[in-house]
mmCIF file of C-alpha atoms in Angstrom:
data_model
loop_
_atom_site.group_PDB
_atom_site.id
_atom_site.type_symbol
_atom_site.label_atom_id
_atom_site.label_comp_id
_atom_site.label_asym_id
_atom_site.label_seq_id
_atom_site.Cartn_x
_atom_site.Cartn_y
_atom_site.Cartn_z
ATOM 1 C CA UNK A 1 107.924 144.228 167.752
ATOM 2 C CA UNK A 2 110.779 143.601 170.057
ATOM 3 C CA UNK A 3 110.768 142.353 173.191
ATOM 4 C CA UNK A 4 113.965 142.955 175.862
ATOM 5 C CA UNK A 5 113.994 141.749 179.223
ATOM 6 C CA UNK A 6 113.851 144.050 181.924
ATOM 7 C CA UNK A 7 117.058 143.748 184.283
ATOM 8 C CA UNK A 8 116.178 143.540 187.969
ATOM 9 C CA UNK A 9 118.824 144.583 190.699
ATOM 10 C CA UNK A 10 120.225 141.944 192.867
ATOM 11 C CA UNK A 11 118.047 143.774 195.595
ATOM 12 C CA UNK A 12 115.088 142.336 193.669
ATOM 13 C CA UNK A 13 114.950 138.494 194.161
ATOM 14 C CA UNK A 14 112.444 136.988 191.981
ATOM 15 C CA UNK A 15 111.618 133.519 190.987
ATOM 16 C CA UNK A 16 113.001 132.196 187.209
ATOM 17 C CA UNK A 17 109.461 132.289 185.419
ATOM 18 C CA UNK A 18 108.794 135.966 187.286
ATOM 19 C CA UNK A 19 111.802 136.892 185.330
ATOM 20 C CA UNK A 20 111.068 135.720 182.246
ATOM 21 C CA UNK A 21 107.840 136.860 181.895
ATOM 22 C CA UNK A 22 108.771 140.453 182.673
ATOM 23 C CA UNK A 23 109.738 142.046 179.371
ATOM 24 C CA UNK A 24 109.598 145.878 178.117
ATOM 25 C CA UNK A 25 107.878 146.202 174.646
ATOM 26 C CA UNK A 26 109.181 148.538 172.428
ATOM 27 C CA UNK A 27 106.173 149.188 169.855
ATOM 28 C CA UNK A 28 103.535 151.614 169.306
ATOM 29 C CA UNK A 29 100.076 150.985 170.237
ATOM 30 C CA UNK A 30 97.483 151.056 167.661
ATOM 31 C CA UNK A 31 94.225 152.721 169.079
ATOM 32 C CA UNK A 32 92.170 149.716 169.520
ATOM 33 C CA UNK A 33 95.263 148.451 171.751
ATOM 34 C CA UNK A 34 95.905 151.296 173.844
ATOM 35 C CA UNK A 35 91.968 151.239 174.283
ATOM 36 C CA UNK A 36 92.389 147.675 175.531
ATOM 37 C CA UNK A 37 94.595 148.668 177.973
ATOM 38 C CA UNK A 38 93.068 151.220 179.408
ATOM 39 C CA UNK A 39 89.676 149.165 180.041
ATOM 40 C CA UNK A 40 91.276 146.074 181.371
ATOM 41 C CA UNK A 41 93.293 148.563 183.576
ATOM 42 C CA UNK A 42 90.246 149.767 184.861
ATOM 43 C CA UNK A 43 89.200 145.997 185.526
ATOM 44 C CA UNK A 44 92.131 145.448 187.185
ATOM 45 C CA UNK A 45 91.587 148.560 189.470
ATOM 46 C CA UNK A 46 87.822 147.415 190.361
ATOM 47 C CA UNK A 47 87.162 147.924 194.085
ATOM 48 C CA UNK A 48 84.542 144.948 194.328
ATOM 49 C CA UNK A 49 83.099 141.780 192.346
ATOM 50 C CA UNK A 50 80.132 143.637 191.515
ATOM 51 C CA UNK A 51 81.296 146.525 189.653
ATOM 52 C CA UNK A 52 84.089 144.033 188.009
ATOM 53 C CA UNK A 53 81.186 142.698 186.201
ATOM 54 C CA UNK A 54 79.802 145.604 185.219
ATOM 55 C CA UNK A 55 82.917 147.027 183.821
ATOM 56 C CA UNK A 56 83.467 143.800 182.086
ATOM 57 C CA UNK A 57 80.291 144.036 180.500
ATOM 58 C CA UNK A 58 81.231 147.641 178.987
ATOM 59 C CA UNK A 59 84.406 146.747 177.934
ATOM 60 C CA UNK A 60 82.931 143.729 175.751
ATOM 61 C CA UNK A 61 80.205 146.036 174.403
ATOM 62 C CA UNK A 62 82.848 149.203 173.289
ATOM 63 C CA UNK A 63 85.524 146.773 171.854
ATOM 64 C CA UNK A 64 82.898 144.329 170.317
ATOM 65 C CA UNK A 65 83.778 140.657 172.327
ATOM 66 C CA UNK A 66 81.990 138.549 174.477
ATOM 67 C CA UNK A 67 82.928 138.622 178.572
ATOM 68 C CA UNK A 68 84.410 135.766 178.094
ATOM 69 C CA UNK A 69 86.888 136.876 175.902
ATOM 70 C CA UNK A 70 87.561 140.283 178.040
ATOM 71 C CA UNK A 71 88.073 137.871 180.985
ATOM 72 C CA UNK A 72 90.492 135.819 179.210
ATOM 73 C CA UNK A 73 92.393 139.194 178.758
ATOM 74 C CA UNK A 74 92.692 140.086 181.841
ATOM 75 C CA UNK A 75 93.827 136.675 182.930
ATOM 76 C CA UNK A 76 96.550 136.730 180.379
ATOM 77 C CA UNK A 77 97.575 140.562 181.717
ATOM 78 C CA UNK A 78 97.560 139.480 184.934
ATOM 79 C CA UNK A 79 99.522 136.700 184.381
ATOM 80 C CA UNK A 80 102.365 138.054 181.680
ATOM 81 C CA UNK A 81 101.693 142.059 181.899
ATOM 82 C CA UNK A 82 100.642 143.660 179.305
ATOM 83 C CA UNK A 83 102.694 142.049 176.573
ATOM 84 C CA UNK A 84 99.824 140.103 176.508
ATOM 85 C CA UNK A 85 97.799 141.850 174.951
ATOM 86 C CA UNK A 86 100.435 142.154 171.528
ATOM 87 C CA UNK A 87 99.784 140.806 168.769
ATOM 88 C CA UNK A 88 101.476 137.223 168.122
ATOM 89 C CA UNK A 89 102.450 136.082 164.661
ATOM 90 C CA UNK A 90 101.108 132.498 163.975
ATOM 91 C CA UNK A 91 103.788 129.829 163.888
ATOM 92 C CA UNK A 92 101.644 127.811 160.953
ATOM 93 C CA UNK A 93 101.399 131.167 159.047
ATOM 94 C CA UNK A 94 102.742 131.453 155.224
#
C-alpha cells in the first residue's frame, strides 16, 4: 500500500491536520473491503437517526461485527476518509 498526499490549490485553504489526513490510496480493494465501503457509505448517507440504526444493524449482521465495531468505522471514516478502513501493519509485528 502507498499512501500520497493529495495536493490542494492555494484556492483551497485548509487547516494543517485537514491536510494531512487527506491522502489518495493507491491499492486494490479486496471484496470484503470494497463491501465495507459501500455499507458505511450508505451509513454515512442515512437521512435520519432511525434508519442509521437500522442500517447499522445490517451492516454488522452481513460483515459479521458487533454495532459497536461498525460505529467505530464510521467514526474513523469520518474522521480520516476512507484510508481508514486499510489495513495497518502492526508496529510489534515479527
Amino acid at each position: 500500500m502507498i499512501d500520497i498526499p493529495v495536493e490542494k490549490n492555494s484556492e483551497e485553504e485548509q487547516s494543517t491536520t485537514e491536510q494531512l489526513k487527506e491522502y489518495k490510496l493507491l491499492t486494490e480493494l479486496s471484496e470484503d473491503q470494497r463491501l465495507e465501503m459501500e455499507l458505511i457509505a450508505e451509513i454515512r448517507h442515512a437521512s435520519d437517526r432511525k434508519n442509521k440504526s437500522r442500517l447499522i444493524e445490517e451492516a454488522a449482521n452481513k460483515l459479521e461485527k458487533s454495532t459497536r465495531t461498525i460505529r467505530r468505522m464510521v467514526t474513523k471514516v469520518e474522521q480520516e476518509g476512507l484510508a481508514a478502513l486499510c489495513s495497518t501493519v502492526r508496529s510489534d509485528r515479527g
